[in-house]
PDB file of C-alpha atoms in Angstrom:
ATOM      1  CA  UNK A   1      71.016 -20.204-101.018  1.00  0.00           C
ATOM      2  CA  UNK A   2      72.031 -23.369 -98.630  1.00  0.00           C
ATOM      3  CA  UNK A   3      73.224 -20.440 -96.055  1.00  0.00           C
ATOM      4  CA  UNK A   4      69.445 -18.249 -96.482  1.00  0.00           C
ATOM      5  CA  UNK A   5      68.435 -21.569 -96.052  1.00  0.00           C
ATOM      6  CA  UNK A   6      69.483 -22.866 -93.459  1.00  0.00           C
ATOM      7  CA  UNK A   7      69.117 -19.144 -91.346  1.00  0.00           C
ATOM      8  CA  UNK A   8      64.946 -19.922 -92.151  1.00  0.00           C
ATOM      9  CA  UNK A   9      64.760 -23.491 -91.005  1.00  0.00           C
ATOM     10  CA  UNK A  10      67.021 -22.830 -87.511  1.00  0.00           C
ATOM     11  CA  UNK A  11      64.157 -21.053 -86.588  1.00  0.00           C
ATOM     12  CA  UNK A  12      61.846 -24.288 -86.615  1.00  0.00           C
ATOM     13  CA  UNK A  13      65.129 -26.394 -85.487  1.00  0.00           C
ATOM     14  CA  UNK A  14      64.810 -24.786 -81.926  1.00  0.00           C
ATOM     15  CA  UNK A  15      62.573 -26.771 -79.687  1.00  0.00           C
ATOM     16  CA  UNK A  16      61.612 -23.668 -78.003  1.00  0.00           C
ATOM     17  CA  UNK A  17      60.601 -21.775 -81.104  1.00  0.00           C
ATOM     18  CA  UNK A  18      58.811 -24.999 -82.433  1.00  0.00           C
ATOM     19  CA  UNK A  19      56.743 -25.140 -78.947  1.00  0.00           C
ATOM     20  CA  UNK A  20      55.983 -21.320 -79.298  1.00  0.00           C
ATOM     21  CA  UNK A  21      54.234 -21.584 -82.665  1.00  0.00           C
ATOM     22  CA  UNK A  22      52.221 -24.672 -81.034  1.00  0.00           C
ATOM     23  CA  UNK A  23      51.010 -22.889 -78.176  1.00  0.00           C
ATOM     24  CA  UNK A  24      50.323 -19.889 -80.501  1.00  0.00           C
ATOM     25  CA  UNK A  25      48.124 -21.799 -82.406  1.00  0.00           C
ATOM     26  CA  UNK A  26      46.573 -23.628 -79.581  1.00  0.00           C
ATOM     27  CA  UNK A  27      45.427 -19.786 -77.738  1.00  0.00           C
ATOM     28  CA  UNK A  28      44.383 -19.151 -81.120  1.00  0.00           C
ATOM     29  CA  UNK A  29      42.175 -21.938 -82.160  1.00  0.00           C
ATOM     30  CA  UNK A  30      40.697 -21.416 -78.536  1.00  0.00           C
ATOM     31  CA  UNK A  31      39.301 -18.735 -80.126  1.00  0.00           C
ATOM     32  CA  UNK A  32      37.571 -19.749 -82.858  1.00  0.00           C
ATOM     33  CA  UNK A  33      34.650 -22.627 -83.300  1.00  0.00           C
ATOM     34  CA  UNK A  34      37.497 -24.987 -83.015  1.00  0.00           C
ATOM     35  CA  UNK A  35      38.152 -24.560 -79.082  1.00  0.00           C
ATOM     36  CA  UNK A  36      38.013 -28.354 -78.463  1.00  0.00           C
ATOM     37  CA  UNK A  37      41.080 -28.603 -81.060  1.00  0.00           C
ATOM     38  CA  UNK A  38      42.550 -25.073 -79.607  1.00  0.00           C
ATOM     39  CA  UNK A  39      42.608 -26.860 -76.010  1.00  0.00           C
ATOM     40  CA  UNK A  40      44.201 -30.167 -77.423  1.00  0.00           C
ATOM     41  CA  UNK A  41      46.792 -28.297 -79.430  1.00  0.00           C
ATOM     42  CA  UNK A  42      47.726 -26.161 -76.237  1.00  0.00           C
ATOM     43  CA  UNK A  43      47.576 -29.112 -74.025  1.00  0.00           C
ATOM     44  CA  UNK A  44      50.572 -30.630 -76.261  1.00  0.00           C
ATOM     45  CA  UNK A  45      52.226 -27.739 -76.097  1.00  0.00           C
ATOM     46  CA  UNK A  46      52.149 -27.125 -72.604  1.00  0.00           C
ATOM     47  CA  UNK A  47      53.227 -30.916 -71.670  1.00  0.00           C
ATOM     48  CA  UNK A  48      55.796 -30.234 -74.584  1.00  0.00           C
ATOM     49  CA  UNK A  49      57.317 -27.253 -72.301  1.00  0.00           C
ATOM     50  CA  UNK A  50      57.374 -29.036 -69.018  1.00  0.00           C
ATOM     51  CA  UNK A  51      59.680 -31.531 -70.622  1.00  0.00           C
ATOM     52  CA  UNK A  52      61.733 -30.311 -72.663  1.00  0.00           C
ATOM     53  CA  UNK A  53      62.080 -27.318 -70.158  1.00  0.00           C
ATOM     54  CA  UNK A  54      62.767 -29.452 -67.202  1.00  0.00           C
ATOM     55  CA  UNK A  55      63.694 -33.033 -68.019  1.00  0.00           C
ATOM     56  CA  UNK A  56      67.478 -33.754 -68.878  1.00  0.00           C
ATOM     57  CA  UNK A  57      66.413 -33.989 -72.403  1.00  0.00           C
ATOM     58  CA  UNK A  58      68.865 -30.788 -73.530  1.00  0.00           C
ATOM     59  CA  UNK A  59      71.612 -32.421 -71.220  1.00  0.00           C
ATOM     60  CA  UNK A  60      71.857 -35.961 -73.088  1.00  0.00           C
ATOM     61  CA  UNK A  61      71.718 -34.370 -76.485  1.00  0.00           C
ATOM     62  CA  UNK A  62      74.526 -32.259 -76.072  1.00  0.00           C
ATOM     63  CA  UNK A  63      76.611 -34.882 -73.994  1.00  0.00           C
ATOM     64  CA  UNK A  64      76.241 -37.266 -76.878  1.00  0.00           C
ATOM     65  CA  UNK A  65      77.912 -34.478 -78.567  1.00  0.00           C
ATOM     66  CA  UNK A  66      80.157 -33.047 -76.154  1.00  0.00           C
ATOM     67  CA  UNK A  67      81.968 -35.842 -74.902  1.00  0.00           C
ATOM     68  CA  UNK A  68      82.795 -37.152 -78.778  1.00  0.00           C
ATOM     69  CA  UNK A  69      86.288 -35.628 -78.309  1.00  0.00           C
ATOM     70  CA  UNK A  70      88.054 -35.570 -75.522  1.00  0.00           C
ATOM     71  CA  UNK A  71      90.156 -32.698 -74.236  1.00  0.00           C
ATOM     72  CA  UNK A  72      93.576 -32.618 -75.656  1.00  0.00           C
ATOM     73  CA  UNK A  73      97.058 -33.704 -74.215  1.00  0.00           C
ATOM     74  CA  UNK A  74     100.380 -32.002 -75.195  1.00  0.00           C
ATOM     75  CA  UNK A  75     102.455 -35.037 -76.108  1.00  0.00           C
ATOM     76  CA  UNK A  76     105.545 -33.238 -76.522  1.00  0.00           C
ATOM     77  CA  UNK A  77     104.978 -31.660 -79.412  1.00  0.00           C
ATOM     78  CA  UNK A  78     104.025 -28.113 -79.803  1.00  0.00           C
ATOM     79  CA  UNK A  79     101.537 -27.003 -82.416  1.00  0.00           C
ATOM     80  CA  UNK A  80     102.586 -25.442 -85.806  1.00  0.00           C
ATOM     81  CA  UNK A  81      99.087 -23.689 -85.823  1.00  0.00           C
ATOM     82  CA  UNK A  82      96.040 -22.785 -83.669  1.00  0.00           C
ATOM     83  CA  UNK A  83      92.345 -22.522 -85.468  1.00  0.00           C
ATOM     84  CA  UNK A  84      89.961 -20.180 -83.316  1.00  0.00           C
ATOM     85  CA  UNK A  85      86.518 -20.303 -84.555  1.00  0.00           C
ATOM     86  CA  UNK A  86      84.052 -17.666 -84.487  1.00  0.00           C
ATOM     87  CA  UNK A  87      81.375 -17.421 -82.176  1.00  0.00           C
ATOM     88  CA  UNK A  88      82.694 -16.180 -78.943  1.00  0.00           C
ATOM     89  CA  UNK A  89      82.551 -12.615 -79.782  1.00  0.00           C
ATOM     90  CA  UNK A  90      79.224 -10.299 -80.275  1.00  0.00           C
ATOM     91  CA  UNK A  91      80.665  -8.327 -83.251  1.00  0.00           C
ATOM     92  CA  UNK A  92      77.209  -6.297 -83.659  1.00  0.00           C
ATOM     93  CA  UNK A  93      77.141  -5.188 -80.091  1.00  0.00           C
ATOM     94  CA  UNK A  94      80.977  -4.772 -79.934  1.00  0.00           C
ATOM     95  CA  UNK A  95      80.736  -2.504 -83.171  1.00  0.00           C
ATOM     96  CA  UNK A  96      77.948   0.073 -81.643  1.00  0.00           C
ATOM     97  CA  UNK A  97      79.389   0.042 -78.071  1.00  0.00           C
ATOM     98  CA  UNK A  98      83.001   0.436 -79.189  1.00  0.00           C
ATOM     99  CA  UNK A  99      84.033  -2.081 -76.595  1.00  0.00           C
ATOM    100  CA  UNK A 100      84.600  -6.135 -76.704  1.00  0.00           C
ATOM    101  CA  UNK A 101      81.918  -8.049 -75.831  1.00  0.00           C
ATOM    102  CA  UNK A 102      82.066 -11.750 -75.167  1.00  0.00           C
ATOM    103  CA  UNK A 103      79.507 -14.128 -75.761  1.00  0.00           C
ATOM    104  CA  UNK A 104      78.385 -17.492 -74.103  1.00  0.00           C
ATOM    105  CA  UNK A 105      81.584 -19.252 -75.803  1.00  0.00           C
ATOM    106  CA  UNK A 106      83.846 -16.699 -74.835  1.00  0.00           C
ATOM    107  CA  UNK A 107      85.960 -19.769 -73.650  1.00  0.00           C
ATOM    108  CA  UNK A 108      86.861 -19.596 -77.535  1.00  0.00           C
ATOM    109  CA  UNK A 109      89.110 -16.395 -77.093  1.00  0.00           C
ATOM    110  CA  UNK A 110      90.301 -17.692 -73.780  1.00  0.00           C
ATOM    111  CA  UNK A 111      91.595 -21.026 -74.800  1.00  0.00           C
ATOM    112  CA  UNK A 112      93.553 -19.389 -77.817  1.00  0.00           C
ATOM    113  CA  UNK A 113      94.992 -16.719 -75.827  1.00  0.00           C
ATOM    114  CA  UNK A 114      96.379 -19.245 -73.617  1.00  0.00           C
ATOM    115  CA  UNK A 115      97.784 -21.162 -76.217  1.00  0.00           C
ATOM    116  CA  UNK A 116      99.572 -18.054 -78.334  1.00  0.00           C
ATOM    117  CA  UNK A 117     101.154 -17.690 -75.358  1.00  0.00           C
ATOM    118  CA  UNK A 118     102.410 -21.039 -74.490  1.00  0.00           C
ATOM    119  CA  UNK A 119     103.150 -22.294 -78.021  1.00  0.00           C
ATOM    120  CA  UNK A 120     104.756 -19.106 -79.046  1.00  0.00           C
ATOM    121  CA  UNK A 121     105.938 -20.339 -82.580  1.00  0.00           C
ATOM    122  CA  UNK A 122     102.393 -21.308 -83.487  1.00  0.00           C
ATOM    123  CA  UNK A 123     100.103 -19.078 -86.132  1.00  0.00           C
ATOM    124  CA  UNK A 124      97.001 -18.177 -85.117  1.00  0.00           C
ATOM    125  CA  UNK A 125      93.815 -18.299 -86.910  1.00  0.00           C
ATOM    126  CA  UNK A 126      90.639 -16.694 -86.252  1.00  0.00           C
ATOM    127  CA  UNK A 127      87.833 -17.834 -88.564  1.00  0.00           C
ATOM    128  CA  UNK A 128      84.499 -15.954 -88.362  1.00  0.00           C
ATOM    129  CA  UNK A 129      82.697 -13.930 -90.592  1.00  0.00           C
ATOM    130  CA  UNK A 130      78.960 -12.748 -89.868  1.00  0.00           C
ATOM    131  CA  UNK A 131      75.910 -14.729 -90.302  1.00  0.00           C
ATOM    132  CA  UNK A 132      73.396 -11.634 -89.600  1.00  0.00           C
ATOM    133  CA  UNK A 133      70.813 -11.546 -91.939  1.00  0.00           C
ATOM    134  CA  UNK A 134      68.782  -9.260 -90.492  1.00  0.00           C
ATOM    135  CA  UNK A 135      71.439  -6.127 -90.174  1.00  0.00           C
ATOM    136  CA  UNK A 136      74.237  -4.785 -91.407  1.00  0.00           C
ATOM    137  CA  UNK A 137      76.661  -6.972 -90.751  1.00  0.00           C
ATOM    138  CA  UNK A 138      80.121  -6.983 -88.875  1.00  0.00           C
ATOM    139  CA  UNK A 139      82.330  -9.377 -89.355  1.00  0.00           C
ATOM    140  CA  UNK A 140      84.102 -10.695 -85.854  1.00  0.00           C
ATOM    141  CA  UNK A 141      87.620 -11.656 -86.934  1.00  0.00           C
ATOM    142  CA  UNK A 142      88.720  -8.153 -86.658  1.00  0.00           C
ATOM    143  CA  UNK A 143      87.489  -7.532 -83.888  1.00  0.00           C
ATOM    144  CA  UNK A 144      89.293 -10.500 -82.822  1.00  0.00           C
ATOM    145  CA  UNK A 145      92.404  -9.310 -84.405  1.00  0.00           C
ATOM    146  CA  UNK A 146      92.590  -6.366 -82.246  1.00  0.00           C
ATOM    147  CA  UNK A 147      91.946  -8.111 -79.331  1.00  0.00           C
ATOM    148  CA  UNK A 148      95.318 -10.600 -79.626  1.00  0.00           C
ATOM    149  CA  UNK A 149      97.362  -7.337 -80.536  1.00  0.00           C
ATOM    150  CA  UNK A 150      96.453  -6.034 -77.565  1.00  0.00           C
ATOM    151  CA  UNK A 151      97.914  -8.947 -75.435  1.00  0.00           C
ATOM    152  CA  UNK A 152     100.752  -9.382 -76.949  1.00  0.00           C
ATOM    153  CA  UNK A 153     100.448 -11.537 -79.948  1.00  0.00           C
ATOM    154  CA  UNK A 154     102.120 -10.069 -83.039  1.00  0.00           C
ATOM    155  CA  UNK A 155     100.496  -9.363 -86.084  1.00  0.00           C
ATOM    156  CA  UNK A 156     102.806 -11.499 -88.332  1.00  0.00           C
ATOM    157  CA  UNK A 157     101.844 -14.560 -86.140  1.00  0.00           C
ATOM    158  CA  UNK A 158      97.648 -13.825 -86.801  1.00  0.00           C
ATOM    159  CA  UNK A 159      95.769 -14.454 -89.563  1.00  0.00           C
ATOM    160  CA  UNK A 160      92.123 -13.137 -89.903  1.00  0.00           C
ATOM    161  CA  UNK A 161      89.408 -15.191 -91.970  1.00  0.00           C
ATOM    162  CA  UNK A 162      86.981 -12.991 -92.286  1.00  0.00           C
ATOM    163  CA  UNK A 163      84.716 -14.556 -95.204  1.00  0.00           C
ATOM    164  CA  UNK A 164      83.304 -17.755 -93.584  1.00  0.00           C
ATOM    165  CA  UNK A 165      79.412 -17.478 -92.387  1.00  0.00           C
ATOM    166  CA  UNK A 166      79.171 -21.406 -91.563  1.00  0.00           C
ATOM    167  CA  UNK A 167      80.917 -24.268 -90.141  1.00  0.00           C
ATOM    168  CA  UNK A 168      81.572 -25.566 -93.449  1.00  0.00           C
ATOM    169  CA  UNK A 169      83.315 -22.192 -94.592  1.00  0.00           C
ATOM    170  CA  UNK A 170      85.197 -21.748 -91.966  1.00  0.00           C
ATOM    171  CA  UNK A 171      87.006 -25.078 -93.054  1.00  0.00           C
ATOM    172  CA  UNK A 172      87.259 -24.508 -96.768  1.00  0.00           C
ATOM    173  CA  UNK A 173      88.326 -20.654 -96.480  1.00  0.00           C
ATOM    174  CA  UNK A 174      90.996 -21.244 -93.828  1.00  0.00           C
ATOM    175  CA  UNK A 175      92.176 -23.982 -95.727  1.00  0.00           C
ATOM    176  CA  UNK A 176      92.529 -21.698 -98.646  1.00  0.00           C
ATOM    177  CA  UNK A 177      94.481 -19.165 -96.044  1.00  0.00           C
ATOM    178  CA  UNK A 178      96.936 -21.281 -94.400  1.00  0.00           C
ATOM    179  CA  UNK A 179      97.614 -23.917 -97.153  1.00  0.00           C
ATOM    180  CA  UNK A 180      98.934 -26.341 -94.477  1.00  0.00           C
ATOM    181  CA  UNK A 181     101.711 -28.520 -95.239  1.00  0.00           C
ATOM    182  CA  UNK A 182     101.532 -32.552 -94.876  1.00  0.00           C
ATOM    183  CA  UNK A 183     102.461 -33.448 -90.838  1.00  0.00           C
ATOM    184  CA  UNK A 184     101.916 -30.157 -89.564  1.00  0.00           C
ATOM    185  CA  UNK A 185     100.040 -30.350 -86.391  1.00  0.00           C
ATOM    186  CA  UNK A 186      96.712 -27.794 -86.399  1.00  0.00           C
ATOM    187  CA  UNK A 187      94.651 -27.411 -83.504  1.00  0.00           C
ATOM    188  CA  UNK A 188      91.093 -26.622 -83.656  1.00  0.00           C
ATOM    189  CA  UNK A 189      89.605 -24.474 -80.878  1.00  0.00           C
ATOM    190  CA  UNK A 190      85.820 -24.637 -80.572  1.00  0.00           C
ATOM    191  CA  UNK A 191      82.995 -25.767 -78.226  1.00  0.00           C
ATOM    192  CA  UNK A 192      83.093 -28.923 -76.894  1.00  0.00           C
ATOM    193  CA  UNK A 193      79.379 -29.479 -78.621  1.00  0.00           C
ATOM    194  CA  UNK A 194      80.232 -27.984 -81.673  1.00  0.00           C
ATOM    195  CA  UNK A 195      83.554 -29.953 -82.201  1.00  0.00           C
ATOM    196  CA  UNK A 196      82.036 -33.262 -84.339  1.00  0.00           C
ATOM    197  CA  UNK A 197      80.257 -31.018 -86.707  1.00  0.00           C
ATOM    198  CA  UNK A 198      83.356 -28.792 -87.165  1.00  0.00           C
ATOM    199  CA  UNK A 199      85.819 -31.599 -87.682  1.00  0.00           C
ATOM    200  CA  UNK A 200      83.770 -33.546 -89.776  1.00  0.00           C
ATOM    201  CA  UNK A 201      83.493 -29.736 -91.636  1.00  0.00           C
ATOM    202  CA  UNK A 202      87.793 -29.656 -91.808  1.00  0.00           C
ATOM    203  CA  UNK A 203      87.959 -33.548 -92.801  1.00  0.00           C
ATOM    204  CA  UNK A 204      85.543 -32.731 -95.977  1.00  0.00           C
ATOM    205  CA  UNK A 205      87.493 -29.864 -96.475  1.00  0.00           C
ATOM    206  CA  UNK A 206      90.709 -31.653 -97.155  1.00  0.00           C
ATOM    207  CA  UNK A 207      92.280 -30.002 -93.312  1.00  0.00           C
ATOM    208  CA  UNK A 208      93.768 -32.578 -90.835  1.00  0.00           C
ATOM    209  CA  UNK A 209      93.304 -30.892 -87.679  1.00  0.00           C
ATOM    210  CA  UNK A 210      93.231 -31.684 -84.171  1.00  0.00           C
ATOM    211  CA  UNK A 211      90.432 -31.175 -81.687  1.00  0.00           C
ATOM    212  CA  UNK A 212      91.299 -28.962 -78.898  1.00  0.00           C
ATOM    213  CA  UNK A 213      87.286 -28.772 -77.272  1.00  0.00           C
ATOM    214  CA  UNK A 214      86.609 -25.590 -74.631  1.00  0.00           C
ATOM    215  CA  UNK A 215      82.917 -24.233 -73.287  1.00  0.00           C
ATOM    216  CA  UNK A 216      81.464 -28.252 -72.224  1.00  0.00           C
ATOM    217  CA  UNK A 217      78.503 -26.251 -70.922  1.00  0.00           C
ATOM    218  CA  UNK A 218      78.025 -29.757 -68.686  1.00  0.00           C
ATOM    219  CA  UNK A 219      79.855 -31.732 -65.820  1.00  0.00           C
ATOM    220  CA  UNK A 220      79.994 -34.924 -67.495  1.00  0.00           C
ATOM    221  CA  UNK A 221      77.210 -37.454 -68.237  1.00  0.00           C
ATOM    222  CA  UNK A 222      76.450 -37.047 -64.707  1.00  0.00           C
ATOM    223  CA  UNK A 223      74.174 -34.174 -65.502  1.00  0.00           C
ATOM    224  CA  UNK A 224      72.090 -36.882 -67.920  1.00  0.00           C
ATOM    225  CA  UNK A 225      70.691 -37.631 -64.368  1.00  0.00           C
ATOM    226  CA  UNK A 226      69.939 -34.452 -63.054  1.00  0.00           C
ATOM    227  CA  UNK A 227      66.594 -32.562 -64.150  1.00  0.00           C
ATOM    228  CA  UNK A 228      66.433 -28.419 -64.453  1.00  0.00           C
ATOM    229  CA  UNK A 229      65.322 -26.586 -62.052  1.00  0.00           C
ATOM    230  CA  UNK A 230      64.214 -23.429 -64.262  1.00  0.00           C
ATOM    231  CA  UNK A 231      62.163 -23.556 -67.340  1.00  0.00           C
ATOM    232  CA  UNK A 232      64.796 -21.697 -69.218  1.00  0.00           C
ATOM    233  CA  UNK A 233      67.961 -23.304 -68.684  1.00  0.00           C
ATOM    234  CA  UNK A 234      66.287 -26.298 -70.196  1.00  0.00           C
ATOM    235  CA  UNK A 235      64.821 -24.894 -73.250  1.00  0.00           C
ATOM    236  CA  UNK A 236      68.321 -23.032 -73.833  1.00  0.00           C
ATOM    237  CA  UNK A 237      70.316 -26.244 -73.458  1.00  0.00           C
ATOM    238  CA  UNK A 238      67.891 -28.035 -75.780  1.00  0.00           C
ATOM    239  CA  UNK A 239      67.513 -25.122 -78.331  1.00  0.00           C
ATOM    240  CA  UNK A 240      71.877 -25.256 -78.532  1.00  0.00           C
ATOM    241  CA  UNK A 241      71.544 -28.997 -78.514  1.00  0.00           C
ATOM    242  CA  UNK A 242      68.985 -28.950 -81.583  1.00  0.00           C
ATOM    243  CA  UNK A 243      70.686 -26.666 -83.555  1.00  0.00           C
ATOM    244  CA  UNK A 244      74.183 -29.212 -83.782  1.00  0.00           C
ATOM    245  CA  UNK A 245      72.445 -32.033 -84.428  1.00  0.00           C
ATOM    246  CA  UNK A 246      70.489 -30.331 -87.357  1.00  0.00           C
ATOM    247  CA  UNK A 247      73.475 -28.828 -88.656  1.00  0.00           C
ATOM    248  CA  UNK A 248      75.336 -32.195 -88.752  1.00  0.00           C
ATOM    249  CA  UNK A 249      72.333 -33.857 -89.999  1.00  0.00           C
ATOM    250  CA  UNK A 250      71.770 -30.929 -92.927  1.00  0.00           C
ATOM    251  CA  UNK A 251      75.708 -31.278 -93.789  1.00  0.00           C
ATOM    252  CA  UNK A 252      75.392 -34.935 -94.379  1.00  0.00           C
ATOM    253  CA  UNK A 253      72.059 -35.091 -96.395  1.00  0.00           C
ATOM    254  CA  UNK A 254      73.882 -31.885 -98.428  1.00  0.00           C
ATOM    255  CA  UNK A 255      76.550 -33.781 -99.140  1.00  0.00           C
ATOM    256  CA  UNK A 256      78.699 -31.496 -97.396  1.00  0.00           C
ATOM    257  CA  UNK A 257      80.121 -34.178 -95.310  1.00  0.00           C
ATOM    258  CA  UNK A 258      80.639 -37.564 -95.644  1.00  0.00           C
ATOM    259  CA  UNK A 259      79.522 -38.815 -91.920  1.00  0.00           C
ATOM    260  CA  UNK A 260      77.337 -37.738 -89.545  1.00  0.00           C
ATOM    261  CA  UNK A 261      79.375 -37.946 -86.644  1.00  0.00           C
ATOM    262  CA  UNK A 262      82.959 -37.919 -87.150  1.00  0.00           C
ATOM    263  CA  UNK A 263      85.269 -40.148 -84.791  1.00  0.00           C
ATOM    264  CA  UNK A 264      88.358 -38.844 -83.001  1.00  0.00           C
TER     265      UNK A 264
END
């Protein structure tokens, strides 16, 4: 129910979605005996556009997320395990075409790949399950699965999770896969913006791991500075922006969590 949930409300979450159904309602009241409301209801929508599109808005939100854990340092000791999380593969699209297709965190698949080959001892993980309600749906670990077998990475060393449809199952069913043992060193592969909600996910879920943050999306806080220059690029970073800060907001109110933003 939490998960049917939470699929309903992330359409609200997004700013862009939010300032849709304003401007909807704005054209529409335009057209009734209420056009003096219509116009004020469209006017707020409009202004609500022009910022959020354009301002830096999107860019501080996800920086305040983003830079939470820093990029990690080998410090002479080599991983016993490596946790990919889902979201950097289209499984739907990859399922009908027959053919991998990345997503905008394909930096996911990259990072891991990079690591199964340089920490050659370490199991892999690849959490991610499918969180389509609308279709029949196709989990992406397997997919996944192939795709590591295929460069190299044997099968005894790769573990698929294919279960999980949220941050907060990905934790608790990998932790039920791996049983990790006290002092073993786990890293945790995800984007940069999505790291404090998925280690504060792990923590609840009784999983010491180690944040190993890819896809930063941003150049540093820099870019808090800078405004957009297209509509779209705003709304987009906002919308991803939104949608962590909910999440870690509806994981601590759930009790899912006990903070709402986790320290490193």
């Amino acid at each position: 129910m939490f998960f049917v949930l939470s699929k309903i409300l992330g359409f609200f979450i997004h700013p862009s979605n939010t300032i849709a159904v304003i401007c909807a309602v704005g054209v529409l009241l335009l057209l009734t005996r209420w056009r003096r409301a219509g116009a004020g209801v469209l006017s707020v929508g409009v202004v609500a556009l022009l910022i959020v599109g354009y301002s830096p808005l999107g860019s501080v939100l996800l920086l305040t997320l983003s830079e939470r854990f820093p990029p990690w340092q080998y410090s002479g000791r080599a991983p016993d395990g490596i946790i990919v999380l889902g979201g950097a593969i289209d499984s739907e699209v990859s399922a009908a075409r027959h053919s991998l297709e990345l997503d905008s965190s394909a930096e996911r698949v990259m990072a891991a790949l990079e690591l199964a080959r340089d920490y050659p001892q370490a199991r892999i993980v690849y959490s991610g399950g499918s969180g389509n309600l609308m279709q029949n749906s196709v989990a992406e670990a397997p997919i996944a699965a192939g795709l590591f077998a295929r460069f190299g990475v044997a099968p005894d060393r790769f573990v698929v999770e294919s279960r999980s449809r949220t941050t907060a199952e990905n934790a608790s069913f990998t932790r039920e896969l791996v049983s990790p043992k006290p002092g073993e060193l786990w890293l945790l592969v995800t984007s940069a913006f999505h790291m404090p909600r998925s280690i504060t996910a792990f923590r609840a879920a009784g999983f010491d791991v180690t944040a190993y943050p890819v896809d930063w999306r941003t150049r540093g806080w820099r870019d808090a500075a800078l405004p957009f220059n297209r509509l779209s690029s705003g709304l987009a970073r906002t919308d991803v922006a939104a949608h962590e800060w909910a999440g870690l907001l509806a994981y601590r109110l759930s009790g899912r969590t006990t903070s709402l933003l986790p320290s490193p």
